[in-house]
mmCIF file with all atom_site columns, C-alpha atoms in Angstrom:
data_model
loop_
_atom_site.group_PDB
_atom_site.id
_atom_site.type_symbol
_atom_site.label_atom_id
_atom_site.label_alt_id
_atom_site.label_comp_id
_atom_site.label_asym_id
_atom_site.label_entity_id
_atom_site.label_seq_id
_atom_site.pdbx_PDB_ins_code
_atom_site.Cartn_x
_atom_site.Cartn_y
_atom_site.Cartn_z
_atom_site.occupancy
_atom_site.B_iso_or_equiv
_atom_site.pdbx_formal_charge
_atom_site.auth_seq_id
_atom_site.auth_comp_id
_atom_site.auth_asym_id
_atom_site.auth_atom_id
_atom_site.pdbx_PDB_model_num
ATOM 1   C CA . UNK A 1 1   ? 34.445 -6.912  -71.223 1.00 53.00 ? 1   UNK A CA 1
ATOM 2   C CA . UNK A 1 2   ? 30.941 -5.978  -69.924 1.00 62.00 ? 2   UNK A CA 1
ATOM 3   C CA . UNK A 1 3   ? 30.131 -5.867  -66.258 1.00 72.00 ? 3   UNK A CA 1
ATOM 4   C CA . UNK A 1 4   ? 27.173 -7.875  -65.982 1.00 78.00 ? 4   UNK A CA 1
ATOM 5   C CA . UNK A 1 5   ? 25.324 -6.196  -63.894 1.00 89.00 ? 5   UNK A CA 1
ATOM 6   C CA . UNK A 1 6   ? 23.228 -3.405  -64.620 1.00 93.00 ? 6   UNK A CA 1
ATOM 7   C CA . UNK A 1 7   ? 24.298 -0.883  -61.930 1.00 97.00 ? 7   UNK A CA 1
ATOM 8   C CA . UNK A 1 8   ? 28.235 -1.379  -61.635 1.00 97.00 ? 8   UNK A CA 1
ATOM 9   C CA . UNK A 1 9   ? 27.634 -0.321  -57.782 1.00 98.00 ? 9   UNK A CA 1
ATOM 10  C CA . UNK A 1 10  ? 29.037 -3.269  -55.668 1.00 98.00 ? 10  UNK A CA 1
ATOM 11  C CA . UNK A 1 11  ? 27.054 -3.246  -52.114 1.00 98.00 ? 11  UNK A CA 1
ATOM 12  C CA . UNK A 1 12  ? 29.384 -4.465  -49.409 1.00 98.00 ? 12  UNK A CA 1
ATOM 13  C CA . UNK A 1 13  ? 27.582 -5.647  -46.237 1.00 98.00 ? 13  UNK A CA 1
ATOM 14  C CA . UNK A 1 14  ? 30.341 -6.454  -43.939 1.00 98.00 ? 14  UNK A CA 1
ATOM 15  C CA . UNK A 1 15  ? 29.050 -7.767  -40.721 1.00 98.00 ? 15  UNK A CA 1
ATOM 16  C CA . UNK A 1 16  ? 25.949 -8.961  -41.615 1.00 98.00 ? 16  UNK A CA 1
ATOM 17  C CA . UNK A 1 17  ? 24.481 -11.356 -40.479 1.00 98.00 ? 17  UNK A CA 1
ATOM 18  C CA . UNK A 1 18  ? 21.923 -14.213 -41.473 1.00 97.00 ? 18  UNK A CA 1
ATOM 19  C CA . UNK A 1 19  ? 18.957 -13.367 -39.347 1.00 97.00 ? 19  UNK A CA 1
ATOM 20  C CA . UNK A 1 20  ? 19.000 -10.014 -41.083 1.00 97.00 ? 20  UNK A CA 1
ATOM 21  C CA . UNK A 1 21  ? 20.693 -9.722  -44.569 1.00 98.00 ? 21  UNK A CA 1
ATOM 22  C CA . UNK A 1 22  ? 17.045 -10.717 -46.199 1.00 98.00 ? 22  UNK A CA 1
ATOM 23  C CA . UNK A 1 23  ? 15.624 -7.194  -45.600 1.00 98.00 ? 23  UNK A CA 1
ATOM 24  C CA . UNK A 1 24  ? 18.236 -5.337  -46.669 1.00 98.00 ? 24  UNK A CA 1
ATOM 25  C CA . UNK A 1 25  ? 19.132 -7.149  -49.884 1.00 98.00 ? 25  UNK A CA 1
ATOM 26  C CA . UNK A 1 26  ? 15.601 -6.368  -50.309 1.00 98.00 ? 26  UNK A CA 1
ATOM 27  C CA . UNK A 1 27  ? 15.867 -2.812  -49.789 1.00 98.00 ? 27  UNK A CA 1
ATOM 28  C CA . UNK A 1 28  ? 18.958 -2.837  -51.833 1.00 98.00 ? 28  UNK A CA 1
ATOM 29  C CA . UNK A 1 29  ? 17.292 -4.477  -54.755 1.00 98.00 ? 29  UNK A CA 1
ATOM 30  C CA . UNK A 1 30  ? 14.285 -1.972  -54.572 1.00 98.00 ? 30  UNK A CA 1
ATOM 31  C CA . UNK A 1 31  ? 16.826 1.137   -54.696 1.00 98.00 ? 31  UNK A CA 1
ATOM 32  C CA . UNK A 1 32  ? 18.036 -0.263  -57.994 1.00 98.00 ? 32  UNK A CA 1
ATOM 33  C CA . UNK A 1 33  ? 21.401 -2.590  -56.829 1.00 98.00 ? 33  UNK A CA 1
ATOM 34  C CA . UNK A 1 34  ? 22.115 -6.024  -58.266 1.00 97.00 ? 34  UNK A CA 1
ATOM 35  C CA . UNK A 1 35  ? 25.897 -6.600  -56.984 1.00 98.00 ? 35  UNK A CA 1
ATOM 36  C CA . UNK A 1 36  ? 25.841 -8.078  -53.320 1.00 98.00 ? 36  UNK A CA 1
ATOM 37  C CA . UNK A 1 37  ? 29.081 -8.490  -52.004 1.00 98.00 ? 37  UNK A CA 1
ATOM 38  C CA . UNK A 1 38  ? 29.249 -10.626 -48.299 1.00 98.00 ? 38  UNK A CA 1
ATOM 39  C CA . UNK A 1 39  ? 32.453 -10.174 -46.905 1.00 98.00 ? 39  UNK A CA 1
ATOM 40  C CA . UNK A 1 40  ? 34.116 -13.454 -45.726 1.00 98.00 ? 40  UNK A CA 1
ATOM 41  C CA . UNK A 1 41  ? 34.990 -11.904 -42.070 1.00 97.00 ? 41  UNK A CA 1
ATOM 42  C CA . UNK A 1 42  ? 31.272 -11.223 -41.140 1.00 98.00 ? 42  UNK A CA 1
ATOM 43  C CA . UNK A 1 43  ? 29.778 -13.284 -38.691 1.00 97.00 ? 43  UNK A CA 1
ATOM 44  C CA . UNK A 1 44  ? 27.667 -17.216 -39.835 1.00 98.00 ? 44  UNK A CA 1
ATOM 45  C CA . UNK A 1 45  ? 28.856 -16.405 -43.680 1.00 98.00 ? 45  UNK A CA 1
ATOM 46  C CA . UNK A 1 46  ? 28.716 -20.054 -44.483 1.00 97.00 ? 46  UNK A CA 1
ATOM 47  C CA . UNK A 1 47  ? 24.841 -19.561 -44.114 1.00 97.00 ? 47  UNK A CA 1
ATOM 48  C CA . UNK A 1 48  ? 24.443 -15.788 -45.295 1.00 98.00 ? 48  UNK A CA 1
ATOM 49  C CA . UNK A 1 49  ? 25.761 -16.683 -48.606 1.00 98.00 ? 49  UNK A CA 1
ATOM 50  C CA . UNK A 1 50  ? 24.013 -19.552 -49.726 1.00 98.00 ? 50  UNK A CA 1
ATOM 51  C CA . UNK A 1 51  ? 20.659 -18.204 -48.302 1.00 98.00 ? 51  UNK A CA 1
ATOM 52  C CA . UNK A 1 52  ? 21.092 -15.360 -50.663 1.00 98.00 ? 52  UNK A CA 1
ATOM 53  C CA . UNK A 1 53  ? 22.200 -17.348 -53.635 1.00 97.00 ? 53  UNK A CA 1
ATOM 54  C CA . UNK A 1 54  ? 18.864 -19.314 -53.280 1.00 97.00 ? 54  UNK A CA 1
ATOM 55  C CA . UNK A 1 55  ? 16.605 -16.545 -52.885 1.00 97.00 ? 55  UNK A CA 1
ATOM 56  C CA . UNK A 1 56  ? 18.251 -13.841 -54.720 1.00 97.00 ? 56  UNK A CA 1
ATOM 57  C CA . UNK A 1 57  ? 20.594 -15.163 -57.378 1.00 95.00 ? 57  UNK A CA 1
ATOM 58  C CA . UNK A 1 58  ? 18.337 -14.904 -60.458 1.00 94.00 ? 58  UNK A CA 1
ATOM 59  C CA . UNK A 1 59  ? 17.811 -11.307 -59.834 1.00 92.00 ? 59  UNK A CA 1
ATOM 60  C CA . UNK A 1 60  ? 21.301 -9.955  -58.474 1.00 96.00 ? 60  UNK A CA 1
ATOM 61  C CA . UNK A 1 61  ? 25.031 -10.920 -58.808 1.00 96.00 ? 61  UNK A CA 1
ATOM 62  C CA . UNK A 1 62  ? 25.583 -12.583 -55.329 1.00 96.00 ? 62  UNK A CA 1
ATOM 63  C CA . UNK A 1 63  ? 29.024 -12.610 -54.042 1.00 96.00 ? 63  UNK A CA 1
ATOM 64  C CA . UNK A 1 64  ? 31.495 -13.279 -51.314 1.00 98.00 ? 64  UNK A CA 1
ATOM 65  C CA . UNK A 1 65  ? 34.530 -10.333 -50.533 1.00 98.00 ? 65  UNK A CA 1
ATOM 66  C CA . UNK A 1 66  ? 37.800 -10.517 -48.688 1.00 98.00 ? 66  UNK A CA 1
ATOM 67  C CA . UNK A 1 67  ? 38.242 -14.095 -50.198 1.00 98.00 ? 67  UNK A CA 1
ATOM 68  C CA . UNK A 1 68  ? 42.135 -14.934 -49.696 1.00 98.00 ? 68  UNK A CA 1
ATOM 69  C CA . UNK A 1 69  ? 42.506 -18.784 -50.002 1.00 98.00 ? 69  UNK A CA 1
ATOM 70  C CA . UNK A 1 70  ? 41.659 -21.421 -53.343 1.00 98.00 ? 70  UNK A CA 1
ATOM 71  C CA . UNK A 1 71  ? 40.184 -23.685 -50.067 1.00 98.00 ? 71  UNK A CA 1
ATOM 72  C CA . UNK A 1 72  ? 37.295 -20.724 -49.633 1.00 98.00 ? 72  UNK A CA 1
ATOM 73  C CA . UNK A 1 73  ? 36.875 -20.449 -53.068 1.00 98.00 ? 73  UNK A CA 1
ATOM 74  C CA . UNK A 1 74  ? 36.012 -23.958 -53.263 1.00 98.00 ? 74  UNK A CA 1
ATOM 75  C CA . UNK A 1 75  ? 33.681 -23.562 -50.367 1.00 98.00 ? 75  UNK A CA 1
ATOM 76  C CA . UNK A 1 76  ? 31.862 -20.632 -52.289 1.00 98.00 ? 76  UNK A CA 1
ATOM 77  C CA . UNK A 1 77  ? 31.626 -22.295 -55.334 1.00 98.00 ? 77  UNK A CA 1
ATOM 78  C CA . UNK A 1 78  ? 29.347 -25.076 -53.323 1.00 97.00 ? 78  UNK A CA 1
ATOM 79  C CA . UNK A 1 79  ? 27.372 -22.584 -52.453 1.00 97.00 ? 79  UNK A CA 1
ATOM 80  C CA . UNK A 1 80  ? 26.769 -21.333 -56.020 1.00 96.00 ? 80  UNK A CA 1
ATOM 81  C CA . UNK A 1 81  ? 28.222 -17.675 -55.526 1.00 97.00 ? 81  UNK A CA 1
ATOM 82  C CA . UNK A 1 82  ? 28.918 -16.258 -58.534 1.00 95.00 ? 82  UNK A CA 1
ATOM 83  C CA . UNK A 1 83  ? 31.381 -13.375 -57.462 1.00 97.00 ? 83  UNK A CA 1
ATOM 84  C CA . UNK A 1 84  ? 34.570 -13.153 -55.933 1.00 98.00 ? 84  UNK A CA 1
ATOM 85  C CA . UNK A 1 85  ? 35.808 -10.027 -54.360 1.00 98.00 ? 85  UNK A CA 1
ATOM 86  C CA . UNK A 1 86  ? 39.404 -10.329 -52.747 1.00 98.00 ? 86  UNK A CA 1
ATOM 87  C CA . UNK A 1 87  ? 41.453 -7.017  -51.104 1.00 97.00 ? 87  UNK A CA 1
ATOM 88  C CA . UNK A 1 88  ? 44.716 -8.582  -52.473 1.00 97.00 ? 88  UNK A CA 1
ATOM 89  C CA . UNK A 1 89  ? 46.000 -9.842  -55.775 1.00 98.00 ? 89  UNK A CA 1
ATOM 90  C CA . UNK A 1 90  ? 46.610 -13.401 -55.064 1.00 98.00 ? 90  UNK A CA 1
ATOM 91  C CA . UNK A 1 91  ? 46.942 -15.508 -58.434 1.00 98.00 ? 91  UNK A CA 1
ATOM 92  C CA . UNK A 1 92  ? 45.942 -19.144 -57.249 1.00 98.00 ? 92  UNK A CA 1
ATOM 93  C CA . UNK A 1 93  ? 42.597 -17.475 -55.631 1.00 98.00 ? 93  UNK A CA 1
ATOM 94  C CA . UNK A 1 94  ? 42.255 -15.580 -58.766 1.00 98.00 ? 94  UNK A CA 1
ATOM 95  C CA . UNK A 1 95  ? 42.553 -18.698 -61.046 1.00 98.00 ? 95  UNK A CA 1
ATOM 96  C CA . UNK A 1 96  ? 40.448 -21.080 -58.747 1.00 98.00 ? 96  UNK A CA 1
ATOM 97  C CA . UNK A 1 97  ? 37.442 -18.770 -59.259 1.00 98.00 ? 97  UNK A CA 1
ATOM 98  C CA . UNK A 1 98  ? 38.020 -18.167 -62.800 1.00 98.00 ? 98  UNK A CA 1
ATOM 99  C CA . UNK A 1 99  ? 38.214 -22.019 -63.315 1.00 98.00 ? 99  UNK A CA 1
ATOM 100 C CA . UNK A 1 100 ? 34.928 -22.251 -61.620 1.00 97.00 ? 100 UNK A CA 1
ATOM 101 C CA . UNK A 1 101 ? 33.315 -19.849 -63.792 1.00 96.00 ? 101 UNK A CA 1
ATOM 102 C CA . UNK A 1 102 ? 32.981 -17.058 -61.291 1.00 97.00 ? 102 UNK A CA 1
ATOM 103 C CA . UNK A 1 103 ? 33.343 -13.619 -61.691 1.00 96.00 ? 103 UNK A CA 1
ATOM 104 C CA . UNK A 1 104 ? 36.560 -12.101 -59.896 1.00 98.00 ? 104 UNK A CA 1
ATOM 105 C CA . UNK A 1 105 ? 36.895 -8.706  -58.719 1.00 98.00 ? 105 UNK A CA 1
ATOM 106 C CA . UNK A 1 106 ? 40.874 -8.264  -57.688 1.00 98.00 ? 106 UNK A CA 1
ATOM 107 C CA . UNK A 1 107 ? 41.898 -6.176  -54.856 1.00 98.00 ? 107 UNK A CA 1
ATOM 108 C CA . UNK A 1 108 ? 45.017 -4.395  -56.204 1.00 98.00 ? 108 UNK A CA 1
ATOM 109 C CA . UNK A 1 109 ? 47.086 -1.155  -55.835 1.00 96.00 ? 109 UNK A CA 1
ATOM 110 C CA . UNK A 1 110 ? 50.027 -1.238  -58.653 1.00 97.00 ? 110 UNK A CA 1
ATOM 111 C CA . UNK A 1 111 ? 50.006 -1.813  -62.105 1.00 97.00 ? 111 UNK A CA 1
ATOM 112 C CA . UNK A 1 112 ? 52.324 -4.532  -60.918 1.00 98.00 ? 112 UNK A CA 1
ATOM 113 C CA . UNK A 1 113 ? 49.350 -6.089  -59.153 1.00 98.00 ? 113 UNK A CA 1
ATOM 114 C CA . UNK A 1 114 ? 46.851 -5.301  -61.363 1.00 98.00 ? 114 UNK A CA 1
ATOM 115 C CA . UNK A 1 115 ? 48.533 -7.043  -64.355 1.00 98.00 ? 115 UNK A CA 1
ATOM 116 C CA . UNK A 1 116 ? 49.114 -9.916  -61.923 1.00 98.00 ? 116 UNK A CA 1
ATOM 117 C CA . UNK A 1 117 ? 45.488 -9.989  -61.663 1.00 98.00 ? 117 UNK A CA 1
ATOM 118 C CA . UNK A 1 118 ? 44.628 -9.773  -65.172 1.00 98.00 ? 118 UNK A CA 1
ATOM 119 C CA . UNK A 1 119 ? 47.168 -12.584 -66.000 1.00 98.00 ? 119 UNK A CA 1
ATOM 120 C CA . UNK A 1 120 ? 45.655 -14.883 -63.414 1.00 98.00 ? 120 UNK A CA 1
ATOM 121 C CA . UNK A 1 121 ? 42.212 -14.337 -65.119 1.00 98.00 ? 121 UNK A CA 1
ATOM 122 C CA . UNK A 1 122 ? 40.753 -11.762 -63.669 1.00 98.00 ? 122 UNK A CA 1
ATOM 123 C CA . UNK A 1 123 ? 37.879 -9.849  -65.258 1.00 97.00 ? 123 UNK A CA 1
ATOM 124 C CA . UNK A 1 124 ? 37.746 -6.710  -63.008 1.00 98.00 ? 124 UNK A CA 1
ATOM 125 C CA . UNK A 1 125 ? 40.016 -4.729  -60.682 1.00 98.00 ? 125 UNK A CA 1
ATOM 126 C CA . UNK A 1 126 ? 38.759 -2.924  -57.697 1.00 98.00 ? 126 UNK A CA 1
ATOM 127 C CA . UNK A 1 127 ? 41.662 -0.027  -56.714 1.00 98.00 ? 127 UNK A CA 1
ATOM 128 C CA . UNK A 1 128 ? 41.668 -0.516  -52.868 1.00 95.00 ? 128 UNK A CA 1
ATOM 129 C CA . UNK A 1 129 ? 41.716 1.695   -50.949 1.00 94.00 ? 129 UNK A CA 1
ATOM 130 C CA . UNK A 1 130 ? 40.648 4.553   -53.177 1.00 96.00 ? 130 UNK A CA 1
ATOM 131 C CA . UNK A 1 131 ? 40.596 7.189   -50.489 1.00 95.00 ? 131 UNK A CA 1
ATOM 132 C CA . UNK A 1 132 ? 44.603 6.690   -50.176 1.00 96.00 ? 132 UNK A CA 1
ATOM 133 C CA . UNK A 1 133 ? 45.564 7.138   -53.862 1.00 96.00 ? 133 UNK A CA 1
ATOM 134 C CA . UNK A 1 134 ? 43.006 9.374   -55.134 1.00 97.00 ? 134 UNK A CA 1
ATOM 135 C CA . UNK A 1 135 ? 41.566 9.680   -58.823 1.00 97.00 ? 135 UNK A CA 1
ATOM 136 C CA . UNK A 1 136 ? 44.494 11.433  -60.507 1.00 98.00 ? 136 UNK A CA 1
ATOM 137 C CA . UNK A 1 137 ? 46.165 7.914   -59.198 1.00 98.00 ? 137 UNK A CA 1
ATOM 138 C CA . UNK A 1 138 ? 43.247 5.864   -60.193 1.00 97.00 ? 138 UNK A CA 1
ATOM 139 C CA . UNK A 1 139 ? 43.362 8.278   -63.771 1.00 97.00 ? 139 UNK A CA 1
ATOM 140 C CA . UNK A 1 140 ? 47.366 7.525   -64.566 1.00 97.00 ? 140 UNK A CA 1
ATOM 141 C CA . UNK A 1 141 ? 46.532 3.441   -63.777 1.00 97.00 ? 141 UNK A CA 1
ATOM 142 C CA . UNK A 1 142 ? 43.922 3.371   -65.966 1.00 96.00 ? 142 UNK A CA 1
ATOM 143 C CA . UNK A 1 143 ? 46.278 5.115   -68.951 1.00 96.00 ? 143 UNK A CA 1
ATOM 144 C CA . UNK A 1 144 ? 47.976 1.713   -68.942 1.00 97.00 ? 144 UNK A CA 1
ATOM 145 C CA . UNK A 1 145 ? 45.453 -0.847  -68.461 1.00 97.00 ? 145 UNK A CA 1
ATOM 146 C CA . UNK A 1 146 ? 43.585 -2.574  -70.997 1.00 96.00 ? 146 UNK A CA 1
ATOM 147 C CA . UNK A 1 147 ? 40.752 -0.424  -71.662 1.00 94.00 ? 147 UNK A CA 1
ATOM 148 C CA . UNK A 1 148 ? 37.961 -3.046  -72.037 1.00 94.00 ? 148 UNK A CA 1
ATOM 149 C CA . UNK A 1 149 ? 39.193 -4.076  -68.160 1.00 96.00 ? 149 UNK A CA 1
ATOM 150 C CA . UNK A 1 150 ? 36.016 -2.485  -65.444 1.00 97.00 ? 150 UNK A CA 1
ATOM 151 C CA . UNK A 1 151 ? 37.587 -0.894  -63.145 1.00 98.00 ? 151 UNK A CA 1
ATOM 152 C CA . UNK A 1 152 ? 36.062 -0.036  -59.295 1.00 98.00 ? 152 UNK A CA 1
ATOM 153 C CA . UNK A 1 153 ? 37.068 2.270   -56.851 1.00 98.00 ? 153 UNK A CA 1
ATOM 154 C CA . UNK A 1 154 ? 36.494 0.883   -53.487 1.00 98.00 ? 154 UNK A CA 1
ATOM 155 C CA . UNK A 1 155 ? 37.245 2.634   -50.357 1.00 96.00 ? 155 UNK A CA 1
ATOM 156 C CA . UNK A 1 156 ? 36.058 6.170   -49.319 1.00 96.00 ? 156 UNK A CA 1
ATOM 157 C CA . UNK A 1 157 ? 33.412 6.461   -51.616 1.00 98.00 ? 157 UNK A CA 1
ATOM 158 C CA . UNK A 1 158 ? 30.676 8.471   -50.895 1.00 98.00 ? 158 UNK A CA 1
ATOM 159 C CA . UNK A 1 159 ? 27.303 9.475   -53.050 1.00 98.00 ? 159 UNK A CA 1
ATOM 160 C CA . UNK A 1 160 ? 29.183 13.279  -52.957 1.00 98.00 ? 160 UNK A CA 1
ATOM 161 C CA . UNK A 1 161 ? 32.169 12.162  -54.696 1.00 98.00 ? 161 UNK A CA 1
ATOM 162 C CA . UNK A 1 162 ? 31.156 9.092   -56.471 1.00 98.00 ? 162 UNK A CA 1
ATOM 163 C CA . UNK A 1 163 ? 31.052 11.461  -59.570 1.00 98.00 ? 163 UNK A CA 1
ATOM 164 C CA . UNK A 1 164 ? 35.329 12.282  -58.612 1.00 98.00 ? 164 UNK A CA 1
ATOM 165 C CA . UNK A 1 165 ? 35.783 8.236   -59.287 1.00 98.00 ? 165 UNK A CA 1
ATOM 166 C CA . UNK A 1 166 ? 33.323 8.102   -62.368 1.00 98.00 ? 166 UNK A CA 1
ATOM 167 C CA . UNK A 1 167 ? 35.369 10.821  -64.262 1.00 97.00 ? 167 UNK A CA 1
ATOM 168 C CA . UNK A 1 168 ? 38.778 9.201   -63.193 1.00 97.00 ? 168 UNK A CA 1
ATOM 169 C CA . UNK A 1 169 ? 38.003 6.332   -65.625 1.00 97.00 ? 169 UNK A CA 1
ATOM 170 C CA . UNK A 1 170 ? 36.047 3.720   -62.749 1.00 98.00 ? 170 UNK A CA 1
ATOM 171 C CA . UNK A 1 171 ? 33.254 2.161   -64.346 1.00 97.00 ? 171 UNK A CA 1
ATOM 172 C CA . UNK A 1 172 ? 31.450 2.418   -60.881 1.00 98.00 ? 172 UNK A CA 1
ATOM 173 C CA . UNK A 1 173 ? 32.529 1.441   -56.962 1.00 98.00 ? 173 UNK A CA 1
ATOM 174 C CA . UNK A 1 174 ? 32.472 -1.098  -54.122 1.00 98.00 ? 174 UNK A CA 1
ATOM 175 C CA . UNK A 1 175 ? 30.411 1.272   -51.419 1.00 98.00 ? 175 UNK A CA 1
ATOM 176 C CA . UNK A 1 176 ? 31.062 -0.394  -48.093 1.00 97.00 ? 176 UNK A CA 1
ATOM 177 C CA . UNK A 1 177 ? 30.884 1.890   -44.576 1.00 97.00 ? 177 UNK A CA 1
ATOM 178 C CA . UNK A 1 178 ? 29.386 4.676   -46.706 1.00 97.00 ? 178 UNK A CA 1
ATOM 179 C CA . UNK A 1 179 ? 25.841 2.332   -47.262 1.00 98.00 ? 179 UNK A CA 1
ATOM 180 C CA . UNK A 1 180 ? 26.140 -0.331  -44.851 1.00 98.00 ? 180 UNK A CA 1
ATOM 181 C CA . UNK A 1 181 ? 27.335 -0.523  -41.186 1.00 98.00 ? 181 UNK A CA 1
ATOM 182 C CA . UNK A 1 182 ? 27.071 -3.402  -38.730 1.00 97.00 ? 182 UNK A CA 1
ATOM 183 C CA . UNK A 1 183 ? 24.266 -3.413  -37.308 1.00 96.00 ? 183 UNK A CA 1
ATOM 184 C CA . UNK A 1 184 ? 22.440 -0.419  -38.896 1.00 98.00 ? 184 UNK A CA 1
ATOM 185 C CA . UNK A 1 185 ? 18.940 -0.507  -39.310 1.00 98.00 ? 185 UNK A CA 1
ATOM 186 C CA . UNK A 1 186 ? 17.229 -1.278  -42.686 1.00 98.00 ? 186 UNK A CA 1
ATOM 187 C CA . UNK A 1 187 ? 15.843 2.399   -43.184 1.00 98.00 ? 187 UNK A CA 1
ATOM 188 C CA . UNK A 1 188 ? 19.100 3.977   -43.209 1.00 98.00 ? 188 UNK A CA 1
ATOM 189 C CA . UNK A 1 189 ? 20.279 0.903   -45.902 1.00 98.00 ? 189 UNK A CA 1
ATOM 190 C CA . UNK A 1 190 ? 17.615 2.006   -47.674 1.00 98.00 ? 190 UNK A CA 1
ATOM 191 C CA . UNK A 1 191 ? 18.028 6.032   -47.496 1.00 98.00 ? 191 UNK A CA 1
ATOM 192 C CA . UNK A 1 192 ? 21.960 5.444   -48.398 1.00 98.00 ? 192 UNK A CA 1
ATOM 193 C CA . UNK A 1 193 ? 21.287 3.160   -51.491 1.00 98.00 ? 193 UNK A CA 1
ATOM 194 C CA . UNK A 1 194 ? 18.850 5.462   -52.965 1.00 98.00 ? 194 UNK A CA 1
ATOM 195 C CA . UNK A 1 195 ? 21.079 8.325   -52.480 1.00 98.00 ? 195 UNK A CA 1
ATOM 196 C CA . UNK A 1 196 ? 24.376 6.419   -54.271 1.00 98.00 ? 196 UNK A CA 1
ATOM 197 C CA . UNK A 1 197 ? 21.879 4.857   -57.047 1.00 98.00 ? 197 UNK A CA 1
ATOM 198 C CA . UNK A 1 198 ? 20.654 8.748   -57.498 1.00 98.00 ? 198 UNK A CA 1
ATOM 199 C CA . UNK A 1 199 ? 24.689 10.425  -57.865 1.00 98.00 ? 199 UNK A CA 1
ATOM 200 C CA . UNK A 1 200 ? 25.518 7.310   -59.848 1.00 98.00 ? 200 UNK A CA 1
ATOM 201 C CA . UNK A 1 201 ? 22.604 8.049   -62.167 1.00 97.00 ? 201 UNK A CA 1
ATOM 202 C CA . UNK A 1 202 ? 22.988 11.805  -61.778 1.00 98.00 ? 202 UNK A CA 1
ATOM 203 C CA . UNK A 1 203 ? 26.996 11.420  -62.916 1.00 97.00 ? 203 UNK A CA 1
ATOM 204 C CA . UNK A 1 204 ? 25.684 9.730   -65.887 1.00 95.00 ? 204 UNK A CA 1
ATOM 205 C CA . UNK A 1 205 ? 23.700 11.679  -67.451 1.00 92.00 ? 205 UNK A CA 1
#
């Protein structure tokens, strides 16, 4: 399948919160991002996500991460989010979101899990964490995967070795601490966005 984005770089902004996440989706979407991934365990979520969907979801995949239970997935698909990022593979999540018509990006580890995920309906696998298994890891998985299946590496990745997880077979990566920390200020969103959207672009040339 195609992602449907058109840079596979998934921004995670884990402990945002509402009064801010406007200005740096906005810088986000100016560097050249359109995946926006809000983590379920940062703080007033219930109005960061549909704020976004409103203002943003015509322009950029908006989704929710660290989803674990088919009652959130519910919740989310009130909202209108269109993407469901989970750090586990858990099958009922995985086929509540799929039955919605969402987009599902499966935490997974194994080929175990990751066929789990795949027969549960998901579109995507994100290898998490990354930084613990490394690409020759991420490289042997992919050997016996479906190849039409995008896989991200998520966890560890920086603009310096995004190129590593490119080569390894990822079709591009979840970037959390790496671009966004709690409570960082919008300039350095900004500075670390361009410099990921510049090694992803670099890598693929």
């Amino acid at each position: 399948m195609h992602w449907q984005t058109n840079l596979p770089l998934i921004a995670i902004l884990r402990g945002i919160t509402p009064s801010e996440i406007t200005l740096h989706i906005e810088a986000l979407l100016e560097a050249g991002f359109d995946t926006i991934e809000i983590p379920l365990n940062s703080p007033d979520w219930e109005n960061s996500i549909p704020a976004m969907v409103k203002t943003y979801g015509d322009s950029a995949l908006i989704g929710a991460g660290t989803v674990l239970t088919p009652k959130q997935v519910e919740q989310l698909a009130l909202m209108g989010c269109k993407l469901i990022v989970t750090p586990n593979t858990h099958p009922a999540v995985i086929r509540r979101a799929v039955g919605y018509g969402m987009t599902v990006c499966a935490g997974c580890a194994t080929a175990t899990e990751a066929f789990a995920a795949l027969d549960a309906g998901a579109q995507s696998l994100k290898i998490f964490p990354s930084v613990a298994f490394g690409p020759a890891y991420i490289k042997a998985l992919k050997a016996v995967l479906p190849a039409d299946i995008p896989v991200f590496a998520v966890g560890g990745v920086t603009p310096e070795n995004l190129p590593v997880w490119l080569t390894a077979g990822c079709l591009g990566a979840g970037l959390g601490s790496d671009l966004y920390r709690a409570g960082q200020p919008v300039s350095r969103t900004r500075e670390k966005a361009a410099a990921f959207v510049k090694a992803y672009r670099e890598a693929m040339q």
